[in-house]
Tab-separated table of C-alpha atoms in Angstrom:
chain	number	residue	atom	x	y	z
A	81	MET	CA	-0.243	-0.080	-0.106
A	82	SER	CA	0.972	3.613	-0.801
A	83	HIS	CA	0.255	6.942	0.975
A	84	ILE	CA	-1.888	9.086	-1.351
A	85	SER	CA	0.117	11.931	-2.814
A	86	SER	CA	-2.512	14.542	-2.410
A	87	GLU	CA	-1.538	17.125	0.437
A	88	SER	CA	-4.148	17.702	3.292
A	89	ILE	CA	-4.880	21.398	4.087
A	90	PHE	CA	-5.954	19.992	7.684
A	91	LYS	CA	-2.605	19.384	8.869
A	92	ARG	CA	-2.624	18.054	12.270
A	93	HIS	CA	-0.517	19.908	14.696
A	94	SER	CA	2.803	18.858	15.645
A	95	ARG	CA	1.705	17.984	19.356
A	96	GLU	CA	-0.802	15.384	19.855
A	97	GLN	CA	-4.455	16.413	19.089
A	98	ARG	CA	-7.201	14.876	21.121
A	99	ARG	CA	-9.226	11.982	19.333
A	100	VAL	CA	-12.779	12.633	18.772
A	101	VAL	CA	-15.507	9.661	18.906
A	102	VAL	CA	-19.064	9.366	18.536
A	103	THR	CA	-21.183	8.330	21.545
A	104	GLY	CA	-24.616	9.254	20.884
A	105	MET	CA	-26.785	9.408	17.791
A	106	GLY	CA	-30.406	10.619	17.375
A	107	MET	CA	-32.181	11.026	13.976
A	108	LEU	CA	-35.735	11.301	12.421
A	109	THR	CA	-36.045	10.770	8.736
A	110	PRO	CA	-38.737	10.000	6.063
A	111	LEU	CA	-37.969	5.974	7.110
A	112	GLY	CA	-38.752	6.644	10.443
A	113	LEU	CA	-39.027	8.753	13.972
A	114	THR	CA	-35.914	7.127	15.561
A	115	LEU	CA	-32.241	5.744	14.622
A	116	THR	CA	-33.765	2.154	14.993
A	117	GLU	CA	-36.666	2.553	12.509
A	118	SER	CA	-34.558	4.645	10.033
A	119	TRP	CA	-31.463	2.243	10.016
A	120	ASP	CA	-34.103	-1.102	10.046
A	121	ALA	CA	-35.867	0.676	6.888
A	122	VAL	CA	-32.711	1.420	5.209
A	123	VAL	CA	-31.035	-1.806	5.414
A	124	ASN	CA	-34.301	-3.329	4.138
A	125	GLY	CA	-34.466	-1.132	0.987
A	126	GLN	CA	-37.597	0.480	1.944
A	127	SER	CA	-38.286	4.053	0.164
A	128	GLY	CA	-39.552	6.829	2.329
A	129	ILE	CA	-40.817	8.717	-0.737
A	130	SER	CA	-44.598	9.551	-1.300
A	131	THR	CA	-46.850	12.233	-2.650
A	132	ILE	CA	-46.612	15.519	-1.063
A	133	THR	CA	-49.311	15.977	1.837
A	134	GLN	CA	-48.132	19.244	3.600
A	135	PHE	CA	-49.330	21.077	0.904
A	136	ASP	CA	-51.220	21.319	-2.374
A	137	ALA	CA	-48.472	20.433	-5.051
A	138	SER	CA	-50.757	19.660	-7.935
A	139	GLU	CA	-49.494	22.734	-9.837
A	140	LEU	CA	-45.769	21.722	-9.659
A	141	ASP	CA	-43.819	19.688	-11.927
A	142	SER	CA	-42.746	17.541	-8.880
A	143	GLN	CA	-45.221	16.755	-6.661
A	144	ILE	CA	-43.495	14.245	-4.379
A	145	ALA	CA	-40.978	14.065	-1.358
A	146	GLY	CA	-39.451	12.451	1.446
A	147	GLU	CA	-41.798	13.907	4.462
A	148	VAL	CA	-41.329	12.994	8.022
A	149	LYS	CA	-44.683	11.715	9.003
A	150	ASN	CA	-46.646	11.547	12.295
A	151	PHE	CA	-43.856	13.433	14.195
A	152	ASP	CA	-45.104	15.097	17.578
A	153	PRO	CA	-42.979	17.761	19.085
A	154	ASP	CA	-44.755	17.559	22.400
A	155	PRO	CA	-42.353	15.132	23.987
A	156	PHE	CA	-39.283	17.247	23.008
A	157	VAL	CA	-40.681	20.859	23.191
A	158	PRO	CA	-43.117	22.468	25.719
A	159	LYS	CA	-45.982	23.291	24.005
A	160	LYS	CA	-45.943	27.250	24.722
A	161	GLU	CA	-42.247	27.258	23.194
A	162	GLN	CA	-43.396	25.286	19.917
A	163	LYS	CA	-44.580	28.423	18.257
A	164	LYS	CA	-41.142	30.012	18.760
A	165	MET	CA	-39.358	27.450	16.584
A	166	ASP	CA	-40.111	26.370	12.731
A	167	ARG	CA	-40.319	22.707	12.365
A	168	PHE	CA	-36.514	22.324	11.480
A	169	ILE	CA	-35.746	23.460	15.050
A	170	HIS	CA	-38.496	20.973	16.312
A	171	PHE	CA	-36.558	18.179	14.356
A	172	ALA	CA	-33.141	19.504	15.777
A	173	MET	CA	-34.427	19.490	19.409
A	174	ALA	CA	-35.915	15.810	19.020
A	175	ALA	CA	-32.747	14.365	17.200
A	176	SER	CA	-30.442	15.991	20.040
A	177	GLU	CA	-32.279	14.871	22.933
A	178	MET	CA	-32.568	11.147	21.388
A	179	ALA	CA	-28.605	11.629	20.641
A	180	ILE	CA	-27.721	12.797	24.258
A	181	LEU	CA	-29.836	10.226	26.099
A	182	ASP	CA	-28.048	7.588	23.659
A	183	ALA	CA	-24.962	8.847	24.881
A	184	GLY	CA	-26.085	7.996	28.630
A	185	LEU	CA	-25.719	11.701	29.164
A	186	GLY	CA	-28.301	13.974	31.120
A	187	TYR	CA	-28.610	17.704	31.864
A	188	ASP	CA	-26.076	17.386	34.950
A	189	GLU	CA	-23.476	15.724	32.933
A	190	ILE	CA	-23.430	17.807	29.794
A	191	ALA	CA	-24.375	21.137	30.999
A	192	GLY	CA	-21.332	23.449	31.541
A	193	LEU	CA	-18.378	25.421	29.857
A	194	ARG	CA	-16.832	22.401	28.123
A	195	SER	CA	-19.943	21.433	25.859
A	196	GLY	CA	-21.307	23.165	22.868
A	197	ALA	CA	-23.501	22.939	19.791
A	198	LEU	CA	-22.957	23.238	15.962
A	199	VAL	CA	-25.929	22.194	13.879
A	200	GLY	CA	-26.084	22.868	10.287
A	201	VAL	CA	-29.076	23.952	8.277
A	202	GLY	CA	-29.316	24.563	4.431
A	203	ILE	CA	-31.913	26.777	4.258
A	204	GLY	CA	-33.596	27.213	7.635
A	205	GLY	CA	-37.487	28.393	8.284
A	206	LEU	CA	-38.575	28.834	4.688
A	207	PRO	CA	-42.087	27.523	5.390
A	208	LEU	CA	-42.365	30.087	8.211
A	209	ILE	CA	-41.125	32.801	5.961
A	210	GLU	CA	-43.760	31.815	3.645
A	211	ARG	CA	-46.646	32.164	6.107
A	212	GLN	CA	-45.426	35.414	7.394
A	213	HIS	CA	-45.099	36.900	4.226
A	214	GLU	CA	-48.755	36.094	3.803
A	215	VAL	CA	-49.784	37.550	7.001
A	216	LEU	CA	-47.677	40.627	5.910
A	217	THR	CA	-49.637	40.994	2.276
A	218	THR	CA	-53.239	40.364	3.999
A	219	ARG	CA	-52.863	41.846	7.333
A	220	GLY	CA	-50.114	44.080	7.455
A	221	ALA	CA	-46.714	44.176	8.894
A	222	SER	CA	-47.888	45.061	12.449
A	223	ARG	CA	-49.737	41.525	12.431
A	224	ILE	CA	-46.051	39.528	12.214
A	225	THR	CA	-45.477	37.370	14.951
A	226	PRO	CA	-42.488	38.384	17.121
A	227	PHE	CA	-41.436	34.853	17.352
A	228	PHE	CA	-40.786	35.280	13.220
A	229	ILE	CA	-37.077	36.028	13.097
A	230	PRO	CA	-35.794	33.674	16.084
A	231	ALA	CA	-38.067	31.006	14.890
A	232	CYS	CA	-36.729	30.867	11.257
A	233	ILE	CA	-33.089	31.826	11.282
A	234	THR	CA	-30.643	29.019	10.931
A	235	ASN	CA	-28.334	28.975	14.048
A	236	LEU	CA	-31.711	29.005	16.372
A	237	ALA	CA	-31.307	25.086	15.947
A	238	SER	CA	-27.915	25.242	17.900
A	239	GLY	CA	-29.068	28.157	20.175
A	240	GLN	CA	-32.465	26.310	21.282
A	241	ILE	CA	-30.364	22.942	21.910
A	242	SER	CA	-27.704	25.184	23.901
A	243	MET	CA	-30.484	26.573	25.792
A	244	ARG	CA	-32.350	23.372	26.351
A	245	TRP	CA	-29.063	21.579	27.669
A	246	GLY	CA	-27.198	24.592	29.409
A	247	LEU	CA	-24.459	24.470	26.727
A	248	LYS	CA	-21.993	27.163	27.406
A	249	GLY	CA	-19.115	26.299	24.956
A	250	PRO	CA	-19.405	27.000	21.049
A	251	ASN	CA	-22.773	27.669	19.804
A	252	PHE	CA	-23.278	28.422	15.860
A	253	SER	CA	-24.454	27.160	12.720
A	254	VAL	CA	-22.796	26.305	9.660
A	255	THR	CA	-24.589	26.728	6.177
A	256	SER	CA	-23.134	25.244	3.169
A	257	ALA	CA	-26.362	24.113	1.323
A	258	CYS	CA	-26.226	20.234	1.049
A	259	ALA	CA	-22.897	19.903	2.761
A	260	SER	CA	-24.195	21.788	5.953
A	261	GLY	CA	-24.345	18.421	7.928
A	262	ASN	CA	-20.756	17.195	7.021
A	263	HIS	CA	-19.472	20.598	7.596
A	264	SER	CA	-21.117	20.884	11.061
A	265	ILE	CA	-19.637	17.495	12.182
A	266	GLY	CA	-16.131	18.595	11.028
A	267	GLU	CA	-16.062	21.781	12.302
A	268	ALA	CA	-17.236	20.804	15.672
A	269	ALA	CA	-14.970	18.052	15.893
A	270	LYS	CA	-12.142	20.685	15.742
A	271	PHE	CA	-13.272	22.068	19.100
A	272	ILE	CA	-12.561	18.983	20.876
A	273	MET	CA	-9.311	18.166	18.877
A	274	ASN	CA	-7.958	21.568	19.970
A	275	GLY	CA	-9.106	21.334	23.483
A	276	GLU	CA	-11.656	24.063	23.383
A	277	ALA	CA	-14.592	21.507	24.415
A	278	ASP	CA	-15.022	18.060	25.777
A	279	ILE	CA	-18.491	17.250	24.154
A	280	MET	CA	-20.143	18.858	21.046
A	281	ILE	CA	-23.818	18.148	19.761
A	282	ALA	CA	-23.227	18.291	16.168
A	283	GLY	CA	-25.398	17.426	13.187
A	284	GLY	CA	-27.991	18.873	10.456
A	285	SER	CA	-31.568	19.653	10.372
A	286	GLU	CA	-33.862	20.749	7.745
A	287	ALA	CA	-37.670	20.956	7.004
A	288	THR	CA	-38.506	22.950	3.644
A	289	ILE	CA	-40.935	20.809	1.974
A	290	SER	CA	-43.143	24.100	1.107
A	291	PRO	CA	-44.527	25.644	-1.984
A	292	LEU	CA	-41.508	27.973	-2.337
A	293	ALA	CA	-38.992	25.376	-1.972
A	294	ALA	CA	-40.226	22.946	-4.054
A	295	GLY	CA	-41.243	25.681	-6.731
A	296	GLY	CA	-37.812	26.946	-6.577
A	297	PHE	CA	-36.015	23.667	-7.121
A	298	ALA	CA	-38.749	22.574	-9.775
A	299	ALA	CA	-37.753	25.858	-11.569
A	300	MET	CA	-34.273	24.859	-11.837
A	301	LYS	CA	-35.199	21.150	-13.123
A	302	ALA	CA	-33.502	19.569	-10.525
A	303	LEU	CA	-36.485	17.509	-9.114
A	304	SER	CA	-37.569	14.163	-10.139
A	305	THR	CA	-41.039	14.277	-11.959
A	306	ARG	CA	-41.865	10.718	-11.568
A	307	ASN	CA	-45.176	11.733	-9.719
A	308	SER	CA	-46.862	8.460	-10.627
A	309	SER	CA	-44.470	6.170	-8.772
A	310	PRO	CA	-42.815	7.973	-5.797
A	311	GLU	CA	-41.069	5.248	-4.198
A	312	THR	CA	-38.775	4.624	-7.623
A	313	ALA	CA	-38.198	8.275	-8.108
A	314	SER	CA	-35.023	8.490	-6.385
A	315	ARG	CA	-32.603	6.422	-8.327
A	316	PRO	CA	-28.817	7.300	-8.130
A	317	TRP	CA	-26.766	5.955	-11.063
A	318	ASP	CA	-29.506	4.621	-12.872
A	319	VAL	CA	-29.814	5.310	-16.609
A	320	ASP	CA	-33.626	6.628	-15.947
A	321	ARG	CA	-32.603	9.080	-13.226
A	322	ASP	CA	-34.249	12.368	-13.538
A	323	GLY	CA	-33.416	14.413	-10.607
A	324	PHE	CA	-33.530	14.405	-6.899
A	325	VAL	CA	-36.301	14.106	-4.409
A	326	LEU	CA	-36.841	17.019	-1.900
A	327	SER	CA	-36.891	15.514	1.491
A	328	GLU	CA	-36.752	16.689	5.205
A	329	GLY	CA	-35.088	15.305	8.508
A	330	ALA	CA	-32.535	15.593	10.984
A	331	ALA	CA	-29.731	13.791	12.725
A	332	ILE	CA	-27.564	14.847	15.597
A	333	LEU	CA	-24.350	13.182	16.860
A	334	VAL	CA	-22.732	13.555	20.369
A	335	LEU	CA	-18.886	14.102	19.789
A	336	GLU	CA	-16.741	13.477	22.572
A	337	ASP	CA	-13.309	13.454	23.389
A	338	PHE	CA	-11.911	9.852	23.555
A	339	GLU	CA	-10.320	10.074	27.148
A	340	HIS	CA	-13.381	11.714	28.352
A	341	ALA	CA	-15.701	9.171	26.765
A	342	GLU	CA	-13.263	6.424	28.315
A	343	LYS	CA	-13.305	7.961	31.547
A	344	ARG	CA	-16.957	7.488	32.075
A	345	GLY	CA	-17.347	4.282	30.283
A	346	ALA	CA	-19.362	5.371	27.222
A	347	ARG	CA	-20.433	3.068	24.315
A	348	ILE	CA	-18.247	4.208	21.243
A	349	TYR	CA	-19.856	3.888	17.718
A	350	GLY	CA	-16.608	5.071	16.169
A	351	GLU	CA	-13.810	7.581	15.738
A	352	LEU	CA	-14.034	10.690	13.263
A	353	ARG	CA	-10.905	10.135	11.910
A	354	GLY	CA	-10.772	12.529	8.943
A	355	TYR	CA	-12.318	15.715	7.706
A	356	GLY	CA	-11.618	17.014	4.145
A	357	VAL	CA	-13.124	20.169	2.513
A	358	SER	CA	-12.627	21.903	-0.863
A	359	SER	CA	-14.178	24.320	-3.180
A	360	ASP	CA	-14.866	23.830	-6.967
A	361	ALA	CA	-14.696	27.594	-7.710
A	362	TYR	CA	-16.631	26.690	-10.931
A	363	HIS	CA	-20.333	27.132	-10.889
A	364	MET	CA	-23.158	27.802	-8.634
A	365	SER	CA	-24.965	24.505	-8.977
A	366	ALA	CA	-22.897	22.256	-11.275
A	367	PRO	CA	-19.820	20.255	-9.984
A	368	SER	CA	-16.333	20.869	-11.458
A	369	PRO	CA	-15.315	18.760	-14.480
A	370	GLY	CA	-14.388	15.176	-13.546
A	371	GLY	CA	-15.060	15.811	-10.060
A	372	GLU	CA	-11.783	17.712	-9.389
A	373	GLY	CA	-13.032	19.627	-6.126
A	374	ALA	CA	-14.936	16.355	-4.851
A	375	ALA	CA	-11.901	14.318	-5.356
A	376	ARG	CA	-9.682	17.102	-3.535
A	377	ALA	CA	-11.993	16.724	-0.426
A	378	MET	CA	-12.174	12.994	-0.299
A	379	LYS	CA	-8.096	12.956	-0.806
A	380	SER	CA	-7.804	15.479	2.047
A	381	ALA	CA	-9.991	13.649	4.407
A	382	ILE	CA	-8.210	10.332	3.868
A	383	THR	CA	-4.633	12.170	4.313
A	384	ASN	CA	-5.919	13.775	7.557
A	385	ALA	CA	-7.056	10.317	8.949
A	386	TYR	CA	-3.539	8.920	8.184
A	387	LEU	CA	-4.774	6.268	6.012
A	388	ASN	CA	-4.399	4.945	2.465
A	389	VAL	CA	-6.812	4.782	0.089
A	390	GLU	CA	-6.851	0.887	0.280
A	391	ASP	CA	-7.942	1.089	3.824
A	392	ILE	CA	-11.323	2.543	2.890
A	393	GLY	CA	-13.924	-0.353	2.236
A	394	TYR	CA	-17.344	1.785	2.023
A	395	ILE	CA	-18.302	5.217	0.877
A	396	ASN	CA	-21.882	6.517	1.476
A	397	ALA	CA	-22.114	8.601	-1.413
A	398	HIS	CA	-23.445	11.936	-2.031
A	399	GLY	CA	-25.663	10.157	-4.830
A	400	THR	CA	-28.549	12.379	-5.279
A	401	SER	CA	-29.880	11.049	-8.494
A	402	THR	CA	-29.134	14.102	-10.714
A	403	PRO	CA	-27.975	13.050	-14.149
A	404	VAL	CA	-24.682	15.131	-14.010
A	405	GLY	CA	-23.728	14.850	-10.294
A	406	ASP	CA	-23.922	11.013	-9.878
A	407	SER	CA	-21.615	10.802	-13.066
A	408	ILE	CA	-19.168	13.259	-11.627
A	409	GLU	CA	-18.998	11.765	-8.085
A	410	THR	CA	-18.196	8.500	-9.796
A	411	GLN	CA	-15.506	10.127	-11.770
A	412	ALA	CA	-14.161	11.593	-8.463
A	413	ILE	CA	-14.027	8.284	-6.791
A	414	LYS	CA	-12.098	6.732	-9.742
A	415	SER	CA	-9.386	9.528	-9.828
A	416	VAL	CA	-8.929	9.033	-6.004
A	417	PHE	CA	-8.978	5.306	-5.447
A	418	GLY	CA	-7.833	4.240	-8.629
A	419	ASP	CA	-7.986	0.483	-9.240
A	420	HIS	CA	-9.236	0.298	-5.578
A	421	ALA	CA	-12.400	2.173	-6.803
A	422	TYR	CA	-13.792	-1.109	-8.133
A	423	LYS	CA	-13.174	-2.960	-4.915
A	424	LEU	CA	-15.259	-0.308	-2.763
A	425	TRP	CA	-18.867	-0.886	-1.675
A	426	ILE	CA	-20.699	2.343	-2.417
A	427	SER	CA	-24.367	3.040	-1.718
A	428	SER	CA	-26.644	6.139	-1.727
A	429	THR	CA	-29.153	6.042	1.062
A	430	LYS	CA	-30.834	9.035	-0.890
A	431	SER	CA	-32.325	6.282	-2.841
A	432	MET	CA	-34.591	5.701	0.209
A	433	THR	CA	-34.596	9.101	2.072
A	434	GLY	CA	-34.645	11.307	-0.724
A	435	HIS	CA	-32.470	14.671	-0.458
A	436	THR	CA	-32.731	16.125	3.075
A	437	LEU	CA	-30.242	19.146	1.962
A	438	GLY	CA	-28.883	20.556	4.914
A	439	ALA	CA	-29.399	17.495	7.104
A	440	ALA	CA	-28.308	14.973	4.541
A	441	GLY	CA	-24.335	14.856	5.607
A	442	ALA	CA	-25.584	14.311	9.284
A	443	ILE	CA	-28.321	11.649	8.277
A	444	GLU	CA	-25.629	9.665	6.112
A	445	SER	CA	-22.990	9.991	9.068
A	446	VAL	CA	-25.094	8.334	11.410
A	447	PHE	CA	-25.750	5.534	8.499
A	448	SER	CA	-22.053	5.494	7.955
A	449	LEU	CA	-21.283	4.790	11.606
A	450	MET	CA	-23.959	2.031	11.806
A	451	THR	CA	-22.361	0.416	8.630
A	452	LEU	CA	-19.099	0.193	10.942
A	453	THR	CA	-21.193	-0.882	13.861
A	454	LYS	CA	-23.288	-3.512	12.260
A	455	SER	CA	-21.055	-4.641	9.316
A	456	VAL	CA	-23.866	-4.027	6.849
A	457	ALA	CA	-23.700	-1.764	3.784
A	458	PRO	CA	-27.262	-0.371	3.158
A	459	PRO	CA	-28.159	-0.940	-0.683
A	460	THR	CA	-28.783	1.614	-3.459
A	461	ILE	CA	-32.394	0.834	-4.335
A	462	ASN	CA	-34.021	1.821	-8.012
A	463	LEU	CA	-30.692	0.946	-9.572
A	464	ASP	CA	-32.002	-1.478	-12.211
A	465	SER	CA	-29.883	-0.282	-15.335
A	466	PRO	CA	-26.804	1.620	-14.301
A	467	SER	CA	-25.469	4.538	-16.555
A	468	GLU	CA	-22.664	3.302	-18.995
A	469	ASP	CA	-20.535	5.647	-17.109
A	470	CYS	CA	-21.442	4.609	-13.553
A	471	ASP	CA	-19.849	1.397	-13.338
A	472	LEU	CA	-18.684	1.075	-9.715
A	473	ASP	CA	-20.180	-1.213	-7.097
A	474	TYR	CA	-23.246	0.602	-5.849
A	475	VAL	CA	-24.691	-2.168	-3.723
A	476	PRO	CA	-27.771	-2.398	-5.608
A	477	GLY	CA	-31.095	-3.493	-4.490
A	478	VAL	CA	-29.863	-5.638	-1.393
A	479	ALA	CA	-27.681	-4.664	1.767
A	480	ARG	CA	-24.459	-6.724	2.098
A	481	GLU	CA	-22.504	-7.764	5.011
A	482	ARG	CA	-18.773	-7.135	5.576
A	483	ASN	CA	-16.612	-5.735	8.073
A	484	PHE	CA	-15.407	-2.422	7.539
A	485	ASP	CA	-12.683	-0.624	9.390
A	486	HIS	CA	-12.909	2.838	7.843
A	487	VAL	CA	-15.751	4.405	5.943
A	488	ILE	CA	-16.065	7.819	4.076
A	489	ASN	CA	-19.026	9.847	4.002
A	490	ASN	CA	-19.425	12.449	0.893
A	491	SER	CA	-21.554	15.653	0.826
A	492	PHE	CA	-21.313	18.273	-1.833
A	493	GLY	CA	-23.483	21.492	-2.022
A	494	PHE	CA	-24.306	24.242	-4.343
A	495	GLY	CA	-21.612	26.875	-4.831
A	496	GLY	CA	-19.033	24.065	-5.294
A	497	THR	CA	-18.632	23.349	-1.554
A	498	ASN	CA	-17.488	19.801	-0.721
A	499	ALA	CA	-16.985	18.076	2.728
A	500	CYS	CA	-16.074	14.723	3.169
A	501	LEU	CA	-15.397	12.648	6.857
A	502	VAL	CA	-13.739	9.530	7.505
A	503	PHE	CA	-15.300	7.164	10.307
A	504	SER	CA	-13.273	4.416	11.626
A	505	LYS	CA	-13.503	1.717	14.299
A	506	ILE	CA	-12.168	2.957	17.323
A	507	ASN	CA	-8.849	0.547	17.472
A	508	SER	CA	-8.334	0.220	13.856
């Protein structure tokens, strides 16, 4: 094996940096309201895509989405507080509580100066903006709710979590389109590596299934229009793919200093071992030719993890089901891994969840860690006839079992922003 030649832009310090592990996870997706429900559905190849019910989408070209169904915020947010938060904050509050409890922590253990929150959001409270704009135009500006601004701005997901759990360390948000979740986890990890926090609540949340969001993406011709068969609409790498499916959801991870976690006897899902970012500097929505920018992010993450490309066994791909994006991600993987690209198992869990935008990286990080823990690679569903230029092993149709030591999660966003994470078994 040989080390890859790419230079990481995230040099580890000369002194020994602290290791970051994942000790808790919580999520809600179109596949279920808990981690267990979502994981069971994803390894069984179940689609969470259906016809939009949150509004009348009959005038849109794309009338399908991945909705989080039957979500009740009552167990996570007091009723009197709910009107102060848009749906993406409700999601973040629910996923963070599930994650913190999953980590074996409570308020007394997590509150304080050494804990923080960093939750990424791609768009934020767009549905509330739409509703308040209607109030503005029909009843006047004086009738706008005083909770409008704090309920819709992106950093209030982290802010509300910090208030709920007494987290007095770092508290902010990353917004980098569909890479927001991965960027948030990577940036949060730096606070622990550098000794500025012991615990960070990190992840992503999004809830923008609304007329304005769906109409905007539809106007870009970015969405699938397979309205008569929603469950088959998200079909990464398939020759008949016609765009992504708008979805919603959230996932939160508890990141913790390894020694801190070890001292309290925490269960450890895996280590966040590498983080790589890059910019395409090319186009507002199209990836750079050949996946050059995505490739640099993957190389940087692997270098940052002090691994060889042959050490990686599985990629949870960005894999959105767009004609251009899937092809270019495949080219990027080939350019990074060479012949090893054909030995990798690669899957797109978006084939089942749809594209949750700012939450996608976090949701797929949870699935990547479950792949490490359970030794199961989720399938890519609806991959009936791979595109000629998409010729890698995308685990079509059915999940497969294999022991993995190191996996990568890819996330790429509008604006040419790329973020990749490497997760490893703790002692690998």
